[in-house]
Amino acid sequence: MSLFDGVGSGEHLLMLACNDLSGMTRGRAVPVRERDAYLQRGVGWVPADQALTPFDVIASPNPWGSTGDLRLKPDPAAEVRINLWPDVTPLQYALCDIIHTDGTPWDSCTRTYLRTALAELESETGLRLMAAFEHEFTLVGQEPPGPAFSLRAFRSEERLGNQIMAALEQAQQQPEMFLPEYGAGQFEVLCKPTAALAAADRAVFVRDICREVAARLGKRITFSPKLTPQGVGNGVHIHFSLWDRENRPVTYDPKGPGGLSQVAGRFAAALWLTASAVRTDRASVVSTSLMPHT
């Protein structure tokens, strides 16, 4: 059964979207009744959209200028439909690869970049990556619901948690836990681990779906790392493990330093050595720049 079975002809829209370098999900919407055709051909896009900042201005310098044409090509494995609210049309969208008009990959597409890196990892080492994300978010514009990690905080926002978990389940994202966190009005949501590309897509879905649920309940949430200089920040913990071609986990070795196997230790060392290069690319605003003990 398709995720879109039962949708009335011509009455709902499907958004074909990408998640850009600023963490925003952007795209174009098409009629659901023409979904199959758009899965094949995608929709038009332009390089400059990747230069948009979180403040909706084009970064300067913009390496792509104002010219060029691209396509958003939907991945059928990365589409969701949520229909929890009878008075609101379903939230339905598909994440896309950004490609050239001739169908070849665009080198600044984040999904293609990740897929290529994962393929190189497996080709060169025989290893695959599994991952899971823990997202923290904070309620904005209301009194804190209760003490950190407390039953009172959970019960105060149980409706929010209930609908987030229901929406993630309907979206087939395997929700695992919802809990009050340390910060004032802060909560955390996590889903089960899956293959790395799907896990990255899942991270996007979690953020978008949490915002959608909060909006339906008349609330506002933020995943911003810092709301105030002195406040507790929102984090996103990335859990990962390495698996071999025989589908065996190879990250843990009780005899290794810190319980790491030799191959996992080398993998961690490479991440440590290259993290600064990634950080400059991902810190799109001041509040996303990680400082010690913040």
PDB file of N, CA and C in Angstrom, residues 161-251:
ATOM      1  N   GLY A 161       3.854  15.419  23.436  1.00  0.00           N
ATOM      2  CA  GLY A 161       4.635  14.206  23.243  1.00  0.00           C
ATOM      3  C   GLY A 161       3.841  13.106  22.575  1.00  0.00           C
ATOM      4  N   ASN A 162       2.590  12.958  22.992  1.00  0.00           N
ATOM      5  CA  ASN A 162       1.734  11.922  22.419  1.00  0.00           C
ATOM      6  C   ASN A 162       1.567  12.112  20.920  1.00  0.00           C
ATOM      7  N   GLN A 163       1.294  13.354  20.509  1.00  0.00           N
ATOM      8  CA  GLN A 163       1.057  13.598  19.090  1.00  0.00           C
ATOM      9  C   GLN A 163       2.345  13.546  18.273  1.00  0.00           C
ATOM     10  N   ILE A 164       3.466  13.955  18.862  1.00  0.00           N
ATOM     11  CA  ILE A 164       4.745  13.817  18.162  1.00  0.00           C
ATOM     12  C   ILE A 164       5.043  12.349  17.889  1.00  0.00           C
ATOM     13  N   MET A 165       4.869  11.511  18.915  1.00  0.00           N
ATOM     14  CA  MET A 165       5.147  10.090  18.746  1.00  0.00           C
ATOM     15  C   MET A 165       4.174   9.456  17.748  1.00  0.00           C
ATOM     16  N   ALA A 166       2.905   9.855  17.809  1.00  0.00           N
ATOM     17  CA  ALA A 166       1.919   9.316  16.869  1.00  0.00           C
ATOM     18  C   ALA A 166       2.240   9.737  15.436  1.00  0.00           C
ATOM     19  N   ALA A 167       2.640  10.989  15.269  1.00  0.00           N
ATOM     20  CA  ALA A 167       2.971  11.483  13.929  1.00  0.00           C
ATOM     21  C   ALA A 167       4.208  10.784  13.378  1.00  0.00           C
ATOM     22  N   LEU A 168       5.219  10.597  14.203  1.00  0.00           N
ATOM     23  CA  LEU A 168       6.426   9.912  13.757  1.00  0.00           C
ATOM     24  C   LEU A 168       6.142   8.456  13.425  1.00  0.00           C
ATOM     25  N   GLU A 169       5.266   7.833  14.200  1.00  0.00           N
ATOM     26  CA  GLU A 169       4.882   6.452  13.914  1.00  0.00           C
ATOM     27  C   GLU A 169       4.134   6.378  12.584  1.00  0.00           C
ATOM     28  N   GLN A 170       3.211   7.313  12.357  1.00  0.00           N
ATOM     29  CA  GLN A 170       2.473   7.331  11.097  1.00  0.00           C
ATOM     30  C   GLN A 170       3.406   7.574   9.918  1.00  0.00           C
ATOM     31  N   ALA A 171       4.467   8.335  10.160  1.00  0.00           N
ATOM     32  CA  ALA A 171       5.455   8.614   9.116  1.00  0.00           C
ATOM     33  C   ALA A 171       6.480   7.491   8.967  1.00  0.00           C
ATOM     34  N   GLN A 172       6.321   6.413   9.745  1.00  0.00           N
ATOM     35  CA  GLN A 172       7.203   5.236   9.674  1.00  0.00           C
ATOM     36  C   GLN A 172       8.654   5.574  10.021  1.00  0.00           C
ATOM     37  N   GLN A 173       8.819   6.438  11.047  1.00  0.00           N
ATOM     38  CA  GLN A 173      10.150   6.848  11.469  1.00  0.00           C
ATOM     39  C   GLN A 173      10.618   6.150  12.748  1.00  0.00           C
ATOM     40  N   GLN A 174       9.892   5.168  13.214  1.00  0.00           N
ATOM     41  CA  GLN A 174      10.278   4.330  14.350  1.00  0.00           C
ATOM     42  C   GLN A 174      10.622   5.157  15.604  1.00  0.00           C
ATOM     43  N   PRO A 175       9.673   5.961  16.094  1.00  0.00           N
ATOM     44  CA  PRO A 175       9.945   6.731  17.315  1.00  0.00           C
ATOM     45  C   PRO A 175      10.202   5.804  18.494  1.00  0.00           C
ATOM     46  N   GLU A 176      11.133   6.210  19.342  1.00  0.00           N
ATOM     47  CA  GLU A 176      11.536   5.364  20.461  1.00  0.00           C
ATOM     48  C   GLU A 176      11.260   5.982  21.816  1.00  0.00           C
ATOM     49  N   MET A 177      11.425   7.305  21.939  1.00  0.00           N
ATOM     50  CA  MET A 177      11.314   7.912  23.265  1.00  0.00           C
ATOM     51  C   MET A 177      11.028   9.406  23.158  1.00  0.00           C
ATOM     52  N   PHE A 178      10.272   9.913  24.138  1.00  0.00           N
ATOM     53  CA  PHE A 178      10.020  11.345  24.312  1.00  0.00           C
ATOM     54  C   PHE A 178      10.208  11.645  25.788  1.00  0.00           C
ATOM     55  N   LEU A 179      10.978  12.677  26.127  1.00  0.00           N
ATOM     56  CA  LEU A 179      11.257  12.932  27.530  1.00  0.00           C
ATOM     57  C   LEU A 179      11.532  14.402  27.801  1.00  0.00           C
ATOM     58  N   PRO A 180      11.190  14.859  29.034  1.00  0.00           N
ATOM     59  CA  PRO A 180      11.600  16.212  29.445  1.00  0.00           C
ATOM     60  C   PRO A 180      13.100  16.233  29.684  1.00  0.00           C
ATOM     61  N   GLU A 181      13.729  17.347  29.320  1.00  0.00           N
ATOM     62  CA  GLU A 181      15.184  17.441  29.420  1.00  0.00           C
ATOM     63  C   GLU A 181      15.602  18.421  30.519  1.00  0.00           C
ATOM     64  N   TYR A 182      16.898  18.735  30.532  1.00  0.00           N
ATOM     65  CA  TYR A 182      17.500  19.543  31.596  1.00  0.00           C
ATOM     66  C   TYR A 182      17.098  21.008  31.542  1.00  0.00           C
ATOM     67  N   GLY A 183      17.024  21.579  30.343  1.00  0.00           N
ATOM     68  CA  GLY A 183      16.741  23.001  30.202  1.00  0.00           C
ATOM     69  C   GLY A 183      15.290  23.338  30.498  1.00  0.00           C
ATOM     70  N   ALA A 184      15.031  24.606  30.789  1.00  0.00           N
ATOM     71  CA  ALA A 184      13.662  25.068  31.046  1.00  0.00           C
ATOM     72  C   ALA A 184      12.819  24.931  29.782  1.00  0.00           C
ATOM     73  N   GLY A 185      11.753  24.133  29.861  1.00  0.00           N
ATOM     74  CA  GLY A 185      10.888  23.926  28.711  1.00  0.00           C
ATOM     75  C   GLY A 185      11.515  23.101  27.608  1.00  0.00           C
ATOM     76  N   GLN A 186      12.519  22.327  27.976  1.00  0.00           N
ATOM     77  CA  GLN A 186      13.256  21.555  26.967  1.00  0.00           C
ATOM     78  C   GLN A 186      12.821  20.090  26.974  1.00  0.00           C
ATOM     79  N   PHE A 187      12.692  19.524  25.773  1.00  0.00           N
ATOM     80  CA  PHE A 187      12.311  18.121  25.612  1.00  0.00           C
ATOM     81  C   PHE A 187      13.228  17.464  24.581  1.00  0.00           C
ATOM     82  N   GLU A 188      13.179  16.147  24.585  1.00  0.00           N
ATOM     83  CA  GLU A 188      14.010  15.387  23.651  1.00  0.00           C
ATOM     84  C   GLU A 188      13.164  14.307  22.995  1.00  0.00           C
ATOM     85  N   VAL A 189      13.444  14.053  21.731  1.00  0.00           N
ATOM     86  CA  VAL A 189      12.766  12.980  21.007  1.00  0.00           C
ATOM     87  C   VAL A 189      13.822  12.191  20.237  1.00  0.00           C
ATOM     88  N   LEU A 190      13.675  10.881  20.252  1.00  0.00           N
ATOM     89  CA  LEU A 190      14.620  10.059  19.520  1.00  0.00           C
ATOM     90  C   LEU A 190      13.925   8.897  18.837  1.00  0.00           C
ATOM     91  N   CYS A 191      14.535   8.473  17.734  1.00  0.00           N
ATOM     92  CA  CYS A 191      14.027   7.353  16.950  1.00  0.00           C
ATOM     93  C   CYS A 191      15.092   6.255  16.895  1.00  0.00           C
ATOM     94  N   LYS A 192      14.686   5.087  16.478  1.00  0.00           N
ATOM     95  CA  LYS A 192      15.585   3.941  16.435  1.00  0.00           C
ATOM     96  C   LYS A 192      16.656   4.132  15.359  1.00  0.00           C
ATOM     97  N   PRO A 193      17.793   3.444  15.524  1.00  0.00           N
ATOM     98  CA  PRO A 193      18.857   3.548  14.519  1.00  0.00           C
ATOM     99  C   PRO A 193      18.457   2.898  13.200  1.00  0.00           C
ATOM    100  N   THR A 194      19.057   3.402  12.129  1.00  0.00           N
ATOM    101  CA  THR A 194      18.836   2.844  10.804  1.00  0.00           C
ATOM    102  C   THR A 194      20.066   3.156   9.953  1.00  0.00           C
ATOM    103  N   ALA A 195      20.070   2.714   8.710  1.00  0.00           N
ATOM    104  CA  ALA A 195      21.193   2.982   7.811  1.00  0.00           C
ATOM    105  C   ALA A 195      21.416   4.486   7.685  1.00  0.00           C
ATOM    106  N   ALA A 196      22.670   4.878   7.467  1.00  0.00           N
ATOM    107  CA  ALA A 196      23.081   6.270   7.650  1.00  0.00           C
ATOM    108  C   ALA A 196      22.294   7.276   6.813  1.00  0.00           C
ATOM    109  N   LEU A 197      22.066   6.997   5.527  1.00  0.00           N
ATOM    110  CA  LEU A 197      21.325   7.958   4.716  1.00  0.00           C
ATOM    111  C   LEU A 197      19.895   8.102   5.210  1.00  0.00           C
ATOM    112  N   ALA A 198      19.263   6.977   5.530  1.00  0.00           N
ATOM    113  CA  ALA A 198      17.906   7.024   6.076  1.00  0.00           C
ATOM    114  C   ALA A 198      17.886   7.725   7.428  1.00  0.00           C
ATOM    115  N   ALA A 199      18.942   7.558   8.219  1.00  0.00           N
ATOM    116  CA  ALA A 199      19.020   8.234   9.516  1.00  0.00           C
ATOM    117  C   ALA A 199      19.108   9.737   9.339  1.00  0.00           C
ATOM    118  N   ALA A 200      19.875  10.189   8.346  1.00  0.00           N
ATOM    119  CA  ALA A 200      19.972  11.624   8.071  1.00  0.00           C
ATOM    120  C   ALA A 200      18.623  12.180   7.610  1.00  0.00           C
ATOM    121  N   ASP A 201      17.941  11.432   6.737  1.00  0.00           N
ATOM    122  CA  ASP A 201      16.588  11.836   6.337  1.00  0.00           C
ATOM    123  C   ASP A 201      15.672  11.880   7.553  1.00  0.00           C
ATOM    124  N   ARG A 202      15.803  10.892   8.412  1.00  0.00           N
ATOM    125  CA  ARG A 202      14.961  10.810   9.616  1.00  0.00           C
ATOM    126  C   ARG A 202      15.180  12.020  10.510  1.00  0.00           C
ATOM    127  N   ALA A 203      16.419  12.501  10.601  1.00  0.00           N
ATOM    128  CA  ALA A 203      16.697  13.692  11.400  1.00  0.00           C
ATOM    129  C   ALA A 203      15.926  14.893  10.874  1.00  0.00           C
ATOM    130  N   VAL A 204      15.836  15.004   9.550  1.00  0.00           N
ATOM    131  CA  VAL A 204      15.059  16.089   8.942  1.00  0.00           C
ATOM    132  C   VAL A 204      13.577  15.918   9.252  1.00  0.00           C
ATOM    133  N   PHE A 205      13.072  14.702   9.059  1.00  0.00           N
ATOM    134  CA  PHE A 205      11.657  14.438   9.324  1.00  0.00           C
ATOM    135  C   PHE A 205      11.287  14.740  10.774  1.00  0.00           C
ATOM    136  N   VAL A 206      12.142  14.356  11.708  1.00  0.00           N
ATOM    137  CA  VAL A 206      11.846  14.583  13.124  1.00  0.00           C
ATOM    138  C   VAL A 206      11.671  16.071  13.405  1.00  0.00           C
ATOM    139  N   ARG A 207      12.589  16.885  12.934  1.00  0.00           N
ATOM    140  CA  ARG A 207      12.496  18.324  13.198  1.00  0.00           C
ATOM    141  C   ARG A 207      11.238  18.918  12.570  1.00  0.00           C
ATOM    142  N   ASP A 208      11.001  18.577  11.307  1.00  0.00           N
ATOM    143  CA  ASP A 208       9.834  19.134  10.616  1.00  0.00           C
ATOM    144  C   ASP A 208       8.530  18.680  11.264  1.00  0.00           C
ATOM    145  N   ILE A 209       8.450  17.413  11.621  1.00  0.00           N
ATOM    146  CA  ILE A 209       7.219  16.868  12.195  1.00  0.00           C
ATOM    147  C   ILE A 209       6.976  17.435  13.581  1.00  0.00           C
ATOM    148  N   CYS A 210       8.017  17.589  14.385  1.00  0.00           N
ATOM    149  CA  CYS A 210       7.848  18.195  15.711  1.00  0.00           C
ATOM    150  C   CYS A 210       7.313  19.615  15.593  1.00  0.00           C
ATOM    151  N   ARG A 211       7.836  20.380  14.642  1.00  0.00           N
ATOM    152  CA  ARG A 211       7.338  21.748  14.442  1.00  0.00           C
ATOM    153  C   ARG A 211       5.881  21.732  13.996  1.00  0.00           C
ATOM    154  N   GLU A 212       5.532  20.807  13.123  1.00  0.00           N
ATOM    155  CA  GLU A 212       4.157  20.709  12.631  1.00  0.00           C
ATOM    156  C   GLU A 212       3.196  20.398  13.774  1.00  0.00           C
ATOM    157  N   VAL A 213       3.550  19.413  14.608  1.00  0.00           N
ATOM    158  CA  VAL A 213       2.684  19.047  15.732  1.00  0.00           C
ATOM    159  C   VAL A 213       2.525  20.223  16.684  1.00  0.00           C
ATOM    160  N   ALA A 214       3.633  20.877  17.018  1.00  0.00           N
ATOM    161  CA  ALA A 214       3.566  22.021  17.931  1.00  0.00           C
ATOM    162  C   ALA A 214       2.650  23.104  17.367  1.00  0.00           C
ATOM    163  N   ALA A 215       2.767  23.389  16.087  1.00  0.00           N
ATOM    164  CA  ALA A 215       1.916  24.416  15.467  1.00  0.00           C
ATOM    165  C   ALA A 215       0.451  24.038  15.547  1.00  0.00           C
ATOM    166  N   ARG A 216       0.135  22.765  15.345  1.00  0.00           N
ATOM    167  CA  ARG A 216      -1.254  22.309  15.410  1.00  0.00           C
ATOM    168  C   ARG A 216      -1.824  22.467  16.820  1.00  0.00           C
ATOM    169  N   LEU A 217      -0.953  22.454  17.821  1.00  0.00           N
ATOM    170  CA  LEU A 217      -1.376  22.615  19.213  1.00  0.00           C
ATOM    171  C   LEU A 217      -1.252  24.059  19.689  1.00  0.00           C
ATOM    172  N   GLY A 218      -0.959  24.967  18.784  1.00  0.00           N
ATOM    173  CA  GLY A 218      -0.832  26.371  19.140  1.00  0.00           C
ATOM    174  C   GLY A 218       0.442  26.698  19.895  1.00  0.00           C
ATOM    175  N   LYS A 219       1.462  25.879  19.718  1.00  0.00           N
ATOM    176  CA  LYS A 219       2.734  26.088  20.408  1.00  0.00           C
ATOM    177  C   LYS A 219       3.829  26.389  19.396  1.00  0.00           C
ATOM    178  N   ARG A 220       4.936  26.877  19.921  1.00  0.00           N
ATOM    179  CA  ARG A 220       6.111  27.104  19.083  1.00  0.00           C
ATOM    180  C   ARG A 220       7.304  26.456  19.752  1.00  0.00           C
ATOM    181  N   ILE A 221       8.089  25.732  18.971  1.00  0.00           N
ATOM    182  CA  ILE A 221       9.298  25.117  19.495  1.00  0.00           C
ATOM    183  C   ILE A 221      10.489  25.552  18.651  1.00  0.00           C
ATOM    184  N   THR A 222      11.674  25.427  19.213  1.00  0.00           N
ATOM    185  CA  THR A 222      12.882  25.741  18.463  1.00  0.00           C
ATOM    186  C   THR A 222      13.948  24.696  18.760  1.00  0.00           C
ATOM    187  N   PHE A 223      14.697  24.348  17.733  1.00  0.00           N
ATOM    188  CA  PHE A 223      15.852  23.468  17.869  1.00  0.00           C
ATOM    189  C   PHE A 223      17.149  24.273  17.925  1.00  0.00           C
ATOM    190  N   SER A 224      17.044  25.575  18.026  1.00  0.00           N
ATOM    191  CA  SER A 224      18.225  26.432  18.043  1.00  0.00           C
ATOM    192  C   SER A 224      19.183  26.015  19.157  1.00  0.00           C
ATOM    193  N   PRO A 225      20.476  25.928  18.872  1.00  0.00           N
ATOM    194  CA  PRO A 225      21.425  25.531  19.907  1.00  0.00           C
ATOM    195  C   PRO A 225      21.475  26.468  21.102  1.00  0.00           C
ATOM    196  N   LYS A 226      21.171  27.750  20.889  1.00  0.00           N
ATOM    197  CA  LYS A 226      21.218  28.713  21.990  1.00  0.00           C
ATOM    198  C   LYS A 226      20.080  29.711  21.855  1.00  0.00           C
ATOM    199  N   LEU A 227      19.249  29.803  22.901  1.00  0.00           N
ATOM    200  CA  LEU A 227      18.212  30.830  22.920  1.00  0.00           C
ATOM    201  C   LEU A 227      18.708  32.098  23.591  1.00  0.00           C
ATOM    202  N   THR A 228      19.510  31.923  24.650  1.00  0.00           N
ATOM    203  CA  THR A 228      20.132  33.040  25.354  1.00  0.00           C
ATOM    204  C   THR A 228      21.572  32.649  25.659  1.00  0.00           C
ATOM    205  N   PRO A 229      22.468  33.632  25.818  1.00  0.00           N
ATOM    206  CA  PRO A 229      23.879  33.293  26.077  1.00  0.00           C
ATOM    207  C   PRO A 229      24.084  32.451  27.332  1.00  0.00           C
ATOM    208  N   GLN A 230      23.258  32.672  28.364  1.00  0.00           N
ATOM    209  CA  GLN A 230      23.432  31.942  29.620  1.00  0.00           C
ATOM    210  C   GLN A 230      22.555  30.695  29.709  1.00  0.00           C
ATOM    211  N   GLY A 231      21.646  30.515  28.772  1.00  0.00           N
ATOM    212  CA  GLY A 231      20.687  29.426  28.861  1.00  0.00           C
ATOM    213  C   GLY A 231      21.269  28.080  28.464  1.00  0.00           C
ATOM    214  N   VAL A 232      20.535  27.035  28.814  1.00  0.00           N
ATOM    215  CA  VAL A 232      20.921  25.681  28.407  1.00  0.00           C
ATOM    216  C   VAL A 232      20.653  25.521  26.910  1.00  0.00           C
ATOM    217  N   GLY A 233      21.594  24.970  26.203  1.00  0.00           N
ATOM    218  CA  GLY A 233      21.464  24.841  24.763  1.00  0.00           C
ATOM    219  C   GLY A 233      20.752  23.567  24.343  1.00  0.00           C
ATOM    220  N   ASN A 234      20.206  23.578  23.129  1.00  0.00           N
ATOM    221  CA  ASN A 234      19.652  22.370  22.521  1.00  0.00           C
ATOM    222  C   ASN A 234      20.747  21.643  21.759  1.00  0.00           C
ATOM    223  N   GLY A 235      20.887  20.381  22.029  1.00  0.00           N
ATOM    224  CA  GLY A 235      21.881  19.585  21.326  1.00  0.00           C
ATOM    225  C   GLY A 235      21.223  18.569  20.412  1.00  0.00           C
ATOM    226  N   VAL A 236      22.028  17.977  19.561  1.00  0.00           N
ATOM    227  CA  VAL A 236      21.580  16.815  18.793  1.00  0.00           C
ATOM    228  C   VAL A 236      22.719  15.802  18.844  1.00  0.00           C
ATOM    229  N   HIS A 237      22.481  14.729  19.567  1.00  0.00           N
ATOM    230  CA  HIS A 237      23.495  13.698  19.734  1.00  0.00           C
ATOM    231  C   HIS A 237      23.395  12.694  18.596  1.00  0.00           C
ATOM    232  N   ILE A 238      24.513  12.418  17.959  1.00  0.00           N
ATOM    233  CA  ILE A 238      24.542  11.455  16.860  1.00  0.00           C
ATOM    234  C   ILE A 238      25.204  10.173  17.354  1.00  0.00           C
ATOM    235  N   HIS A 239      24.438   9.113  17.392  1.00  0.00           N
ATOM    236  CA  HIS A 239      24.951   7.800  17.766  1.00  0.00           C
ATOM    237  C   HIS A 239      25.215   7.012  16.482  1.00  0.00           C
ATOM    238  N   PHE A 240      26.370   6.386  16.383  1.00  0.00           N
ATOM    239  CA  PHE A 240      26.642   5.610  15.175  1.00  0.00           C
ATOM    240  C   PHE A 240      27.442   4.361  15.515  1.00  0.00           C
ATOM    241  N   SER A 241      27.327   3.384  14.655  1.00  0.00           N
ATOM    242  CA  SER A 241      28.114   2.162  14.794  1.00  0.00           C
ATOM    243  C   SER A 241      28.489   1.656  13.410  1.00  0.00           C
ATOM    244  N   LEU A 242      29.596   0.934  13.356  1.00  0.00           N
ATOM    245  CA  LEU A 242      30.096   0.383  12.104  1.00  0.00           C
ATOM    246  C   LEU A 242      29.721  -1.092  12.004  1.00  0.00           C
ATOM    247  N   TRP A 243      29.332  -1.519  10.812  1.00  0.00           N
ATOM    248  CA  TRP A 243      28.941  -2.906  10.563  1.00  0.00           C
ATOM    249  C   TRP A 243      29.695  -3.415   9.343  1.00  0.00           C
ATOM    250  N   ASP A 244      30.058  -4.714   9.358  1.00  0.00           N
ATOM    251  CA  ASP A 244      30.790  -5.271   8.218  1.00  0.00           C
ATOM    252  C   ASP A 244      29.834  -5.874   7.194  1.00  0.00           C
ATOM    253  N   ARG A 245      30.399  -6.456   6.140  1.00  0.00           N
ATOM    254  CA  ARG A 245      29.571  -6.975   5.052  1.00  0.00           C
ATOM    255  C   ARG A 245      28.752  -8.193   5.469  1.00  0.00           C
ATOM    256  N   GLU A 246      29.137  -8.836   6.560  1.00  0.00           N
ATOM    257  CA  GLU A 246      28.361  -9.964   7.083  1.00  0.00           C
ATOM    258  C   GLU A 246      27.298  -9.503   8.073  1.00  0.00           C
ATOM    259  N   ASN A 247      27.080  -8.189   8.106  1.00  0.00           N
ATOM    260  CA  ASN A 247      26.059  -7.583   8.969  1.00  0.00           C
ATOM    261  C   ASN A 247      26.362  -7.800  10.444  1.00  0.00           C
ATOM    262  N   ARG A 248      27.650  -7.723  10.792  1.00  0.00           N
ATOM    263  CA  ARG A 248      28.077  -7.845  12.181  1.00  0.00           C
ATOM    264  C   ARG A 248      28.578  -6.493  12.678  1.00  0.00           C
ATOM    265  N   PRO A 249      28.206  -6.096  13.915  1.00  0.00           N
ATOM    266  CA  PRO A 249      28.736  -4.842  14.467  1.00  0.00           C
ATOM    267  C   PRO A 249      30.216  -4.992  14.797  1.00  0.00           C
ATOM    268  N   VAL A 250      31.006  -3.986  14.414  1.00  0.00           N
ATOM    269  CA  VAL A 250      32.456  -4.073  14.618  1.00  0.00           C
ATOM    270  C   VAL A 250      32.997  -2.858  15.372  1.00  0.00           C
ATOM    271  N   THR A 251      32.141  -2.119  16.040  1.00  0.00           N
ATOM    272  CA  THR A 251      32.591  -0.921  16.763  1.00  0.00           C
ATOM    273  C   THR A 251      33.191  -1.266  18.113  1.00  0.00           C
TER     274      THR A 251
END
